[in-house]
Coordinates of C-alpha atoms and ligand atoms in Angstrom, one line a residue:
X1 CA -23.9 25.9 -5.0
X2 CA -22.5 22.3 -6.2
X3 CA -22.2 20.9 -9.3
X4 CA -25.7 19.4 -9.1
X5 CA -27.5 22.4 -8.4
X6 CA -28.6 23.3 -11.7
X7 CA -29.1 20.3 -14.4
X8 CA -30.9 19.5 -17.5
X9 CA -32.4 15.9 -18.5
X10 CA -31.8 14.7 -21.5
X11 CA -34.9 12.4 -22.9
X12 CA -33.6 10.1 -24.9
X13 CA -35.8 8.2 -28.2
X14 CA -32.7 5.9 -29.4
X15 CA -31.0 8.4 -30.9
X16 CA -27.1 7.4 -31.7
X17 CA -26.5 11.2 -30.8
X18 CA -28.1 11.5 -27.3
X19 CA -24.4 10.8 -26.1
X20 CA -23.3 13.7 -27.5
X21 CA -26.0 16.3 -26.4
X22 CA -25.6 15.6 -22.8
X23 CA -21.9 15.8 -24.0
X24 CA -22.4 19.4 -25.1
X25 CA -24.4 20.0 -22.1
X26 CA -21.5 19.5 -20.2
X27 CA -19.7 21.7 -22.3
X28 CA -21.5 24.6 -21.6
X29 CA -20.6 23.7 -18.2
X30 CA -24.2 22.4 -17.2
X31 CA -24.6 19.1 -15.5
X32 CA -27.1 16.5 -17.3
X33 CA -28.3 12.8 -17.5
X34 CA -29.6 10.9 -20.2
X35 CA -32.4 8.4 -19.5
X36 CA -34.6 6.1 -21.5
X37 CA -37.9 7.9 -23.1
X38 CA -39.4 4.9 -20.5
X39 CA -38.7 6.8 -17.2
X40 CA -41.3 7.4 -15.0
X41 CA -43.0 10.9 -14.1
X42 CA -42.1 10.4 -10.4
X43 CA -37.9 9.9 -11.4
X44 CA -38.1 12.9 -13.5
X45 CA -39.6 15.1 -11.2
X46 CA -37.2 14.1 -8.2
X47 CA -34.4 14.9 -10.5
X48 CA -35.7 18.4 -11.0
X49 CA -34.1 19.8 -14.2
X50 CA -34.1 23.0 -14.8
X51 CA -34.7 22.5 -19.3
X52 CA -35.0 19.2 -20.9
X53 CA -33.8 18.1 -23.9
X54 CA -35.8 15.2 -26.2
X55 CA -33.5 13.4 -28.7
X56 CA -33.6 12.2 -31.5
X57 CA -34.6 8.6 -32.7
X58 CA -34.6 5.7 -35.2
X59 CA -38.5 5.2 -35.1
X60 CA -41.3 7.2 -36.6
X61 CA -43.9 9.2 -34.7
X62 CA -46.3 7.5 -37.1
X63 CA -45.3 4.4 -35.8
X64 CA -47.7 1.8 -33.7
X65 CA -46.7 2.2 -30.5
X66 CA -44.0 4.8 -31.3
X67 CA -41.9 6.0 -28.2
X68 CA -44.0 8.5 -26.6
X69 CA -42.7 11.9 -24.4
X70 CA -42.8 11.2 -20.8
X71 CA -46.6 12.7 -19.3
X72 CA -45.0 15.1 -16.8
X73 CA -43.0 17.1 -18.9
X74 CA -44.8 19.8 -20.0
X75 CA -46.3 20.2 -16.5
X76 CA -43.2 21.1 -14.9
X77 CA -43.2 24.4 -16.0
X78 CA -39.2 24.2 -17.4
X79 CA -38.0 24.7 -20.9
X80 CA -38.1 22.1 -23.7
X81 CA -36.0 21.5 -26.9
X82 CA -37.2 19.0 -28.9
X83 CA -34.4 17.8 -31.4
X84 CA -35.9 15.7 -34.7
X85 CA -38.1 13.0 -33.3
X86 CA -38.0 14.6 -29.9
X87 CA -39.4 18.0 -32.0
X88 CA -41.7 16.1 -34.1
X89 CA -43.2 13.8 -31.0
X90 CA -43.9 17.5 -29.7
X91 CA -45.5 18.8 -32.5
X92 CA -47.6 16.2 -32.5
X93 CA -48.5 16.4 -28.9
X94 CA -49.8 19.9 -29.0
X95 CA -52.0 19.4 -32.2
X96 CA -49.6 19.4 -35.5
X97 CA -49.2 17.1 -37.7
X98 CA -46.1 14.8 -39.0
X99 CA -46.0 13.1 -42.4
X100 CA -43.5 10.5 -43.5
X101 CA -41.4 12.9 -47.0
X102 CA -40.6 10.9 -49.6
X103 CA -37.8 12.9 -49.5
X104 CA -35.6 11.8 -47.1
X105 CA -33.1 14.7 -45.7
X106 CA -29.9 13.4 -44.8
X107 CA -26.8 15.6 -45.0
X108 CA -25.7 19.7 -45.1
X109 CA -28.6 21.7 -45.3
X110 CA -29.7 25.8 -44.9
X111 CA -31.9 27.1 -42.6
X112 CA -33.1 30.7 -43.3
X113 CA -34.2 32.1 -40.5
X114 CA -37.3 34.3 -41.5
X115 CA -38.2 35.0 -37.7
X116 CA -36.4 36.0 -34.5
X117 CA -36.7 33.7 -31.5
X118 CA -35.0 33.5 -28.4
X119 CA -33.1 30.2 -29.7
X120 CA -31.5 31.7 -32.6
X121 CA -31.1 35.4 -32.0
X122 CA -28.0 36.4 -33.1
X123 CA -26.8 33.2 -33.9
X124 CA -26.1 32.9 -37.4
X125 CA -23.9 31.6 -39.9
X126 CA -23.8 34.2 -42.8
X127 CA -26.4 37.1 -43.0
X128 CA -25.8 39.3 -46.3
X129 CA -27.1 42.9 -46.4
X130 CA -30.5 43.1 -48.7
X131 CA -31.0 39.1 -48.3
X132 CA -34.4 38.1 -46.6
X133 CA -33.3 36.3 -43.8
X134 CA -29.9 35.0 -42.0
X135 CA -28.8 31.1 -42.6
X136 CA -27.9 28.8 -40.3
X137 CA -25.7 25.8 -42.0
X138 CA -27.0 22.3 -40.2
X139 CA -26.9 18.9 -40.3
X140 CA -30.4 17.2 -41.3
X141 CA -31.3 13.1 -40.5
X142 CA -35.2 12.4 -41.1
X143 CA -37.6 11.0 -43.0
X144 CA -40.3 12.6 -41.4
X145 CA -41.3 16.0 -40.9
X146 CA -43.6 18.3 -39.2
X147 CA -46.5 20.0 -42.0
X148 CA -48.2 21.4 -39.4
X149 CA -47.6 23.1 -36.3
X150 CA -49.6 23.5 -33.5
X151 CA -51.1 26.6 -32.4
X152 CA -48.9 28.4 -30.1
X153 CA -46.0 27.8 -32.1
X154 CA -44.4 30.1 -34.7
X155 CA -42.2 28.6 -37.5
X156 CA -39.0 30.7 -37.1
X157 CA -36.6 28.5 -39.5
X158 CA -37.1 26.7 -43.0
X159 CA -35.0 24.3 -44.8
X160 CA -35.6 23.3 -48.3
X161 CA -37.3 19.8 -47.1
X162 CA -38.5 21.1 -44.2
X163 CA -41.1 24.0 -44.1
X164 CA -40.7 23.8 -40.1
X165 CA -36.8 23.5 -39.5
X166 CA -37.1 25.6 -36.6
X167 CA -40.7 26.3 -34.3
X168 CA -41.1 28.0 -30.8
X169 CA -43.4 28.7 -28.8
X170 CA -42.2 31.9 -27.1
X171 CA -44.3 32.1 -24.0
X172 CA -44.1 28.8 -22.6
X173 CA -40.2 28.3 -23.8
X174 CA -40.8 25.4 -25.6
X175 CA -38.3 25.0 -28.8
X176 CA -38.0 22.4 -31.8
X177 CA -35.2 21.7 -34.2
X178 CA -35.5 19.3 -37.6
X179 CA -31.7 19.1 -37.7
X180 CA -29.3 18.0 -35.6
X181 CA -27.3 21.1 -33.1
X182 CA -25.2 18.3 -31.4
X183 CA -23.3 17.3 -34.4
X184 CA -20.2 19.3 -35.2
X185 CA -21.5 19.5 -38.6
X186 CA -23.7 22.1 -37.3
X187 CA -21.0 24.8 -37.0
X188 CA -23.2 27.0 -34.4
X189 CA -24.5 24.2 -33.1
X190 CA -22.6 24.4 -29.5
X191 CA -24.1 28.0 -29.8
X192 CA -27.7 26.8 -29.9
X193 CA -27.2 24.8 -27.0
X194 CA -25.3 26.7 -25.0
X195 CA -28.1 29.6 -25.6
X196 CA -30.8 27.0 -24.5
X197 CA -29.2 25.5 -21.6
X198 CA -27.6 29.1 -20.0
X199 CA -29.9 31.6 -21.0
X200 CA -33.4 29.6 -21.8
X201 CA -32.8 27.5 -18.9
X202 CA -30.8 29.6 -16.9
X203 CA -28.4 27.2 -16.0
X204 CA -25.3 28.9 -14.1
X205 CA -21.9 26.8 -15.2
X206 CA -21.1 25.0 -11.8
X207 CA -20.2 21.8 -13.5
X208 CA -16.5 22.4 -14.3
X209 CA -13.6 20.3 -13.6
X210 CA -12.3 22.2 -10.3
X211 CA -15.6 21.9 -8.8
X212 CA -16.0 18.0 -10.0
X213 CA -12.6 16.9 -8.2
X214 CA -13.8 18.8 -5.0
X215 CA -16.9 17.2 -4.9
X216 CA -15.5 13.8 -5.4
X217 CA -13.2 13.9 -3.1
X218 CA -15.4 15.1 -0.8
X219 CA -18.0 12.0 -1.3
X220 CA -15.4 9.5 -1.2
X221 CA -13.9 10.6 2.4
X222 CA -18.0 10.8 3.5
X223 CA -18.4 7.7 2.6
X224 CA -15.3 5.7 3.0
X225 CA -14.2 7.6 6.7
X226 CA -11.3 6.5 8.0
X227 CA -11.4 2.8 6.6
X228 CA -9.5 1.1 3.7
X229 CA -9.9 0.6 -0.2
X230 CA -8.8 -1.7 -2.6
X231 CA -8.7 -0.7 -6.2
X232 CA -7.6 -3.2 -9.1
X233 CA -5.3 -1.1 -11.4
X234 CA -5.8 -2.4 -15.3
X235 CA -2.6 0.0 -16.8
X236 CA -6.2 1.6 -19.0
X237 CA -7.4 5.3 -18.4
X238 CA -10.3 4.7 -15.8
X239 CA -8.7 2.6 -12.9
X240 CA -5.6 5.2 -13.8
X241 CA -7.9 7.9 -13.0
X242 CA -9.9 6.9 -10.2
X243 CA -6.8 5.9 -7.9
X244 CA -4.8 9.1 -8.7
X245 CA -8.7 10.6 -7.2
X246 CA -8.6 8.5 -4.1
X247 CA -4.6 9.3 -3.4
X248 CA -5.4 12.7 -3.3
X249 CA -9.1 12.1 -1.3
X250 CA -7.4 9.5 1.3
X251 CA -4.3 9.1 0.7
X252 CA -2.5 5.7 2.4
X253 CA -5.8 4.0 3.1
X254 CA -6.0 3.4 -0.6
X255 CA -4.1 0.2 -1.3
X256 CA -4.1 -0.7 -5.5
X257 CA -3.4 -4.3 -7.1
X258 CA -1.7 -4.5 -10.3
X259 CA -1.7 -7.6 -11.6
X260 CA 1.2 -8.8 -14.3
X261 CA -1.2 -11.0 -16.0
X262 CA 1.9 -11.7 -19.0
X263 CA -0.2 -10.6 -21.4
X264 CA 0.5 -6.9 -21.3
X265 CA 2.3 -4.5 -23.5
X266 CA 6.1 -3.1 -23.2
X267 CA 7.5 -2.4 -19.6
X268 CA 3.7 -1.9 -19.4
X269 CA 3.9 -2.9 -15.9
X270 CA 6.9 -1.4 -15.0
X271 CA 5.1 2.6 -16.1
X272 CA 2.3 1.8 -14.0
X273 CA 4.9 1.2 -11.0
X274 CA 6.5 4.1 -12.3
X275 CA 3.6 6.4 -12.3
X276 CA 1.5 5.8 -9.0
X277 CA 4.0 4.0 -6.8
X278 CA 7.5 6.2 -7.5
X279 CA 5.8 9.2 -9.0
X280 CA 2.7 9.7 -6.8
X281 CA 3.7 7.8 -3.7
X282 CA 0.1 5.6 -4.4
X283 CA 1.2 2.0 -2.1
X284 CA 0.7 -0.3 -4.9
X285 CA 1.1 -4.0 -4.7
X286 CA 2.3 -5.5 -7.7
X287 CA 1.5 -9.2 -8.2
X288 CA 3.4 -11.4 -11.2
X289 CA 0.5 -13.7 -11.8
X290 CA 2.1 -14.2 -15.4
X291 CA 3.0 -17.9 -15.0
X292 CA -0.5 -19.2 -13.7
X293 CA -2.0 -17.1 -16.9
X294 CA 0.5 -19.1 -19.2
X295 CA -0.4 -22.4 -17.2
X296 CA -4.3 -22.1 -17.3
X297 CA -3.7 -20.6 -21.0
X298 CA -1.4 -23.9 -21.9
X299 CA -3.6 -25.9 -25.0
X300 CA -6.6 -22.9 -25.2
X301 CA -7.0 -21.3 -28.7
X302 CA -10.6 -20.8 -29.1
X303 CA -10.6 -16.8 -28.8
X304 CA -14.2 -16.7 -26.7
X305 CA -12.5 -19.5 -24.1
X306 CA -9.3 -17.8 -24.0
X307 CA -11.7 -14.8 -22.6
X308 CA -13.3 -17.1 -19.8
X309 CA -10.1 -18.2 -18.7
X310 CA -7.9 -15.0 -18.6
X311 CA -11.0 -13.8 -16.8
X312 CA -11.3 -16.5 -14.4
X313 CA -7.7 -16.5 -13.6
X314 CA -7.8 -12.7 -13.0
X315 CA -10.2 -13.5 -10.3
X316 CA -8.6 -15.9 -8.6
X317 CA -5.3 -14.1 -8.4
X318 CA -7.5 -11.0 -6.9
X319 CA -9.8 -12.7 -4.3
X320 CA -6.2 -14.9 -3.4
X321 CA -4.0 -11.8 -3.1
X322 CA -6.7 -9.7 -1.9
X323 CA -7.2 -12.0 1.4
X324 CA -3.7 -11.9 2.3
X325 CA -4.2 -8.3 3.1
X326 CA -6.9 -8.9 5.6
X327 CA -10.1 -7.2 6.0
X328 CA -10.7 -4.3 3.2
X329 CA -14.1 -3.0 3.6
X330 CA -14.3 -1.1 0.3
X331 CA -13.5 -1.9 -3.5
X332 CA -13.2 1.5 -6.0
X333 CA -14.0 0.7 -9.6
X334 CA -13.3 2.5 -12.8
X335 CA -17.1 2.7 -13.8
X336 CA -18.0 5.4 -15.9
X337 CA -20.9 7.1 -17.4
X338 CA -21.4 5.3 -20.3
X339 CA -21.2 1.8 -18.2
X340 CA -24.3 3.4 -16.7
X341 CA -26.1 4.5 -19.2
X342 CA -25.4 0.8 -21.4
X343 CA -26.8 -1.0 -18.1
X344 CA -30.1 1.4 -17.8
X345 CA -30.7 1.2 -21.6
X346 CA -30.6 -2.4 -21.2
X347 CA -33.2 -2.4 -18.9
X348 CA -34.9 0.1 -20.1
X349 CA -35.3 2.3 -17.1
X350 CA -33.0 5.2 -15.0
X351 CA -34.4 3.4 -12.0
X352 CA -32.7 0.2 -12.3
X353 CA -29.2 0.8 -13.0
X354 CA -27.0 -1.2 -12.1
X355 CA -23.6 -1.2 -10.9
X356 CA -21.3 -2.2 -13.8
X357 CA -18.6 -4.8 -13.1
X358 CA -15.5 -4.2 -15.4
X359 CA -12.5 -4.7 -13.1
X360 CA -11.9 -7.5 -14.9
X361 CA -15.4 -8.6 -13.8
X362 CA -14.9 -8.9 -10.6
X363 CA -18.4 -11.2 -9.2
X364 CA -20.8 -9.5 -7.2
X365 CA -20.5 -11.7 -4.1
X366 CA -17.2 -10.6 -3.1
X367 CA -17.5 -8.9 0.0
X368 CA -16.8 -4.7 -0.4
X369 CA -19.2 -2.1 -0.8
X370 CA -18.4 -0.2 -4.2
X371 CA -16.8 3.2 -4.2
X372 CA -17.0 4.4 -8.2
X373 CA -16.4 8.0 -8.3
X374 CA -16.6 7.8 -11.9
X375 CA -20.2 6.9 -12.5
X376 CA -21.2 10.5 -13.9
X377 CA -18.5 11.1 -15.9
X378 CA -17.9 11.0 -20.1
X379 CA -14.7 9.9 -21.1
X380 CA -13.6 12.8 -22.2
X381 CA -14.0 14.1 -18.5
X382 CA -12.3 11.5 -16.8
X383 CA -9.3 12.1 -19.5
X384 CA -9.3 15.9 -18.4
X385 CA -9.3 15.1 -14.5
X386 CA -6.4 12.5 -14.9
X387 CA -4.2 15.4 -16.3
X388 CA -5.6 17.5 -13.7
X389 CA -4.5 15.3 -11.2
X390 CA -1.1 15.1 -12.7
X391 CA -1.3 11.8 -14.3
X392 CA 0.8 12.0 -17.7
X393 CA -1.0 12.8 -21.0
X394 CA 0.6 9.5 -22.6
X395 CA -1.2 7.3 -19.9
X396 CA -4.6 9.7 -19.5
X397 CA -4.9 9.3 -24.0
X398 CA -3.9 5.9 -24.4
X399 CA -6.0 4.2 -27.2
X400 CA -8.1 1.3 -25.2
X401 CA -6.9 -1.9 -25.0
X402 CA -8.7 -4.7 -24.4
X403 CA -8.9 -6.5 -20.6
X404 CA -8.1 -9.7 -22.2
X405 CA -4.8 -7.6 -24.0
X406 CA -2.1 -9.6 -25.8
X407 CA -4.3 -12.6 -25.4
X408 CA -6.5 -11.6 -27.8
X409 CA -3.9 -10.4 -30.3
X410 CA -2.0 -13.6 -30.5
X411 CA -4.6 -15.6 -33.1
X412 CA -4.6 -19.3 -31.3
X413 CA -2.9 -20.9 -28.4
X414 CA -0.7 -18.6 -26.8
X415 CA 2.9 -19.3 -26.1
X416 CA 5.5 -17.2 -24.2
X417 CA 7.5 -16.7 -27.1
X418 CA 4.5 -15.6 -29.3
X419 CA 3.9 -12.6 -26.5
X420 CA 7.6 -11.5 -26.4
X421 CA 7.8 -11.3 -30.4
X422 CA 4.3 -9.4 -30.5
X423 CA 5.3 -7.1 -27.3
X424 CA 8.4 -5.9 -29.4
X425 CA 6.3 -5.6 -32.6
X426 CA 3.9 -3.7 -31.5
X427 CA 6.7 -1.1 -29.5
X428 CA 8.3 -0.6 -32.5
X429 CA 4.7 0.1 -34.3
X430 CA 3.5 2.7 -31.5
X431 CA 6.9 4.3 -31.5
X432 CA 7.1 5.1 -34.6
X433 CA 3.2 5.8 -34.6
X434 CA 4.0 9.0 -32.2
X435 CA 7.3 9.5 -33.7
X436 CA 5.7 10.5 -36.6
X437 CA 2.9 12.4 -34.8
X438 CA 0.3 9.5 -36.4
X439 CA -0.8 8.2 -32.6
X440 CA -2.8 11.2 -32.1
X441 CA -4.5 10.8 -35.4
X442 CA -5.7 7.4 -35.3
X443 CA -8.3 5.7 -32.9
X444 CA -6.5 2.8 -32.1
X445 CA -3.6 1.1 -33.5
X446 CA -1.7 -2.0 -32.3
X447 CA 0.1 -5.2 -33.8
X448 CA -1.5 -9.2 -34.0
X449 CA 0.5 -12.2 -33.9
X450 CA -0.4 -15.0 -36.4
X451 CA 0.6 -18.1 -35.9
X452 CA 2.0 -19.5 -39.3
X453 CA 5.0 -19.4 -41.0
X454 CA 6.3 -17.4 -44.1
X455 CA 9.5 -17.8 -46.0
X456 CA 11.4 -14.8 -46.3
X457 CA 15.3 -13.9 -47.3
X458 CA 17.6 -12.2 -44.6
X459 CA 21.6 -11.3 -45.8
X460 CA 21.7 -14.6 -47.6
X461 CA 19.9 -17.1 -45.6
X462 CA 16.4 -18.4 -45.8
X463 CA 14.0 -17.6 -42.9
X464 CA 11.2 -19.2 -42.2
X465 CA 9.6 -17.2 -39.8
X466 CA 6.2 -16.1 -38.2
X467 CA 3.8 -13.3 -40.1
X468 CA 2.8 -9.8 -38.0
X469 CA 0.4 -7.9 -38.9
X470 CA -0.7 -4.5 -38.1
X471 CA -3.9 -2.8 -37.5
X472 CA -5.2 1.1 -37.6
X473 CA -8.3 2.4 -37.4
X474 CA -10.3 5.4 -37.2
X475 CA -13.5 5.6 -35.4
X476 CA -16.0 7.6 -33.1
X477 CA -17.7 5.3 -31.4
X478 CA -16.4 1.8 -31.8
X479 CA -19.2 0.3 -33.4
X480 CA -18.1 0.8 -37.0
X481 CA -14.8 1.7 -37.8
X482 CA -12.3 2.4 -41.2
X483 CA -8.9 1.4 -41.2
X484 CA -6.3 4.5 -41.3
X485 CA -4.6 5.6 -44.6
X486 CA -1.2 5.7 -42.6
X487 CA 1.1 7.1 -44.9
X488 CA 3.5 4.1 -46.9
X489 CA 6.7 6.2 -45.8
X490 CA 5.4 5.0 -42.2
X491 CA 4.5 1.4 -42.8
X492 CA 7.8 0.8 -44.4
X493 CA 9.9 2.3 -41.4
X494 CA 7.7 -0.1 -39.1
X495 CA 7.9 -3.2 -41.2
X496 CA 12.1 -2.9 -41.9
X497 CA 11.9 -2.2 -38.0
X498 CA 10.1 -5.6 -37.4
X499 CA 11.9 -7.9 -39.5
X500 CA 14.9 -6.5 -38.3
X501 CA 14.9 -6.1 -34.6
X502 CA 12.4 -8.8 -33.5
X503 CA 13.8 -12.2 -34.0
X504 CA 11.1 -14.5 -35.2
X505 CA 9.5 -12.9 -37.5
X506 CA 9.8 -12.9 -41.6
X507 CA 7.0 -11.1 -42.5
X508 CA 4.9 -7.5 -41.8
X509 CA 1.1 -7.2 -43.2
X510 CA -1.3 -4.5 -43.0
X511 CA -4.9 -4.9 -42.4
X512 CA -7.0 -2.8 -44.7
X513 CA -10.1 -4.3 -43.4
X514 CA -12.9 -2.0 -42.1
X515 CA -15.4 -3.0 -39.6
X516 CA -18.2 -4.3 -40.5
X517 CA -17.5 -6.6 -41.4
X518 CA -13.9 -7.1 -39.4
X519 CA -14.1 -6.3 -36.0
X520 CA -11.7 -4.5 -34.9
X521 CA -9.5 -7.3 -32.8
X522 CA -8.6 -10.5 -34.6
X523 CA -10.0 -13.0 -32.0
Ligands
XMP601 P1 -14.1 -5.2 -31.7 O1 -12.9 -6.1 -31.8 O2 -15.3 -5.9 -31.1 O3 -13.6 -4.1 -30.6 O4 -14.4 -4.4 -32.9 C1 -14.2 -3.0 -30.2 C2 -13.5 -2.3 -29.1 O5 -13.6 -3.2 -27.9 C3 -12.3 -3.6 -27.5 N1 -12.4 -5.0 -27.1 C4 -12.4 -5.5 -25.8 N2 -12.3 -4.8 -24.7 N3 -12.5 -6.8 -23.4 C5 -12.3 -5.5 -23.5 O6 -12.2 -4.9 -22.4 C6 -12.6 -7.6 -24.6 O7 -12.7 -8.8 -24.5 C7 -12.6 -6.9 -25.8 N4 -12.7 -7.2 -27.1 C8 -12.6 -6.1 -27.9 C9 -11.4 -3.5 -28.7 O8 -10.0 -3.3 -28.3 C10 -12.0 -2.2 -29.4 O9 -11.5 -1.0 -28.7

């Protein structure tokens, strides 16, 4: 059987957590999509899932024109779990009713479970001897809630704001839950799925890393055969990933191009060489394209423009280096599931996704067919098959760093100078950062140039020197983040470092601003 065998399809109404149920999906060793509530019958049917999960959501049932559950669904004869809106869109369906609460739920809550159902036997939190029913501690996010259910449902779970926390309907295997099992704030949360997706579904575990590597290397050499392919190698996780994956699949007829754009961290380029040309015999051609970025870059400080032309430039120093080593059929991109679900949300359909450019956007008329043998896989996945391919853990956990790199940390026109003094700031920062076991602990961390010029004191002489300041945050997702309470014992040890070692600069700063409203990067 292969990995594919045996999948569930998660539904998804918007919710900010359907990420993280196909996530847990995965971990139950269970392959499964997520696609807009928007897909047709016919693409759901020709993916064949064995259970389906329905989100979450933002909107309200209530709601003129509301998101609605997909019309083949519950003629497909497979088991459902409706999660919050996706259990309340049910309910609905089958002849309940929903009301908007004026009580919103949003936080811890209990579920006592006053009846057993296939769903929560035996999965419990605390059960004491002589109480009425076990609890289940769960995370809640509604305003609405089901006050009626239909029919053929039993209500098998209660909350304090919601009389129908839990409702199944036994015969057909169809399952709803008010609160949220995704979320580790639902302790047996993993539990609840796993017990849906393995023993509801019947979902054999197939999807594990072993099997995943097999498979894609199989693919790749189907598809590729005997020809070449080139692969653009960024120094970040994905490209890292994907050409240790196609050394091992074909070996010498992968050929990777690192560009040196001079905008990247310490001996940055010289650990990539390390890594895939020494290490894992990868042939990897390594272009210096540092002095036409500096050139192009010469008089450009708007940060959006500085974008367009580190982007252009990466192009050009491709396609030019790329025709020197004649005709390459194939081109291998780091694309991975999250580029593909962004590009089929966008659109608004599973049918229409597109291939997602992010080698440094590389334009769709270039010549190659695609090979992206990381299209189905989280993050966290692709992390776990770089170590498994014997990439090193420092390299497979990096925080991200931006494609445009130091070119975006330098506020204004960039000058060689200005990327030397911030390439030795920031070292010193991320040394010390996993020196004191702090890397691990924060979501990204890294250093910014600025421009101006602060008076400071060194032995007895006046400096006048520039400012750098330093930036760590904590974040799931990205979109919002906080900035890290690094200990002062830490910031002290990096800012003496700074103004000591790196020449040019007076002054350290640390930015305690969270995001929103600060993004994240300076420019
Ligand atoms: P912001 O600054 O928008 O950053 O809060 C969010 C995340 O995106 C990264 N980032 C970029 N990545 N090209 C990239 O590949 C870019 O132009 C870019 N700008 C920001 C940033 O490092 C953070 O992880």
């Amino acid at each position: 059987m292969h990995t594919h065998q045996q999948k569930i399809l998660v539904i998804d109404f918007g919710s900010q957590y359907s990420q993280i149920i196909a996530r847990r999906i995965r971990e139950c060793g269970v392959y499964s999509e997520i696609v807009p509530w928007r897909v047709s019958d016919e693409w759901i049917r020709s993916f064949a899932p064995l259970g389906i999960i329905l989100s979450g959501g933002p909107e309200s049932t209530l709601g003129e024109n509301s998101p609605q559950i997909p019309e083949c669904v519950f003629h497909l004869g497979v088991p459902v779990l409706g999660i919050c809106y996706g259990m309340q869109a049910m309910a609905l369906k089958f002849g309940g009713a929903v009301e908007s609460s004026k009580h919103k739920e949003y936080g811890a809550a209990r579920v006592s479970l006053e009846q057993e159902c296939l769903l929560t036997q035996g999965i419990e939190d605390r059960y004491q001897e002589g109480a009425l029913a076990a609890e289940l501690d769960v995370w809640m996010s509604h305003g609405d809630r089901v006050t009626r259910i239909p029919a053929d449902f039993r209500a098998v779970g209660v909350s304090a704001n919601s009389p129908y926390a839990i409702i199944a309907n036994d015969e057909k295997h169809y399952y709803g839950v008010q609160f949220h099992p995704e979320v580790t704030h639902t302790p047996q949360g993993q539990r609840l799925i796993e017990r849906f997706v393995r023993d509801i579904c019947g979902c054999a575990a197939l999807w594990t890393l072993d099997n995943i590597i097999v498979e894609a290397i199989r693919k790749v050499k189907e598809s590729v055969k005997g020809e070449h392919v080139l692969l653009g190698l960024s120094g970040g996780v994905d490209s890292a990933v994907v050409a240790a994956l196609l050394h091992r699949a074909i070996g010498k007829q992968l050929i990777c191009m690192f560009i040196d754009t001079g905008l990247l961290r310490h001996e940055e380029s010289k650990k990539v060489m390390d890594v895939f040309a020494q290490h894992l015999g990868v042939r990897v051609i390594a272009v210096d394209a540092s002095e036409h970025f500096y050139a192009a870059l010469k008089g450009v400080s708007d940060p959006e423009e500085k974008r367009k032309v580190i982007g252009r430039v990466f192009i050009e120093t491709f396609e030019r280096e790329s025709k020197n080593l004649g005709d390459i059929p194939f081109l291998a991109q780091g694309t991975i599931y999250a580029d593909v679900i962004e590009s089929a949300h966008a659109s608004h359909s599973a049918e229409v996704i597109k291939s997602h450019h992010n080698v440094g956007g590389l334009p769709k008329d270039m010549r190659f067919k695609l090979v992206e043998p990381l299209r189905e896989l989280f993050k966290d996945e692709v992390r776990k098959m770089g170590l498994e391919l014997g990439l090193p853990y420092d390299m497979v956990y990096r925080h991200p760093f931006p494609g445009p790199g130091l070119g975006v940390r330098i506020l204004g026109e960039i000058h060689p100078d200005y990327v030397r003094i911030l390439r030795e700031a920031d070292h010193i920062f991320m040394s010390e950062l996993v020196a004191k076991g702090w890397y691990d602990k924060v979501s990204q961390a890294f250093a910014v140039f600025l421009p101006v010029k602060s008076v400071g004191v060194v032995g007895d002489a006046r400096q006048y020197d520039y400012v750098i300041a330093l930036r760590a945050v904590q974040t799931i997702d990205f979109m919002t983040a906080h900035w890290a309470h690094l200990p002062y014992e830490l910031l002290d040890i990096v800012s003496n470092r700074i103004v000591n070692e790196v020449s040019g600069v007076s002054r350290v700063v640390y930015d305690i601003s969270g995001k929103p409203p600060a993004t994240i990067e300076w420019e």
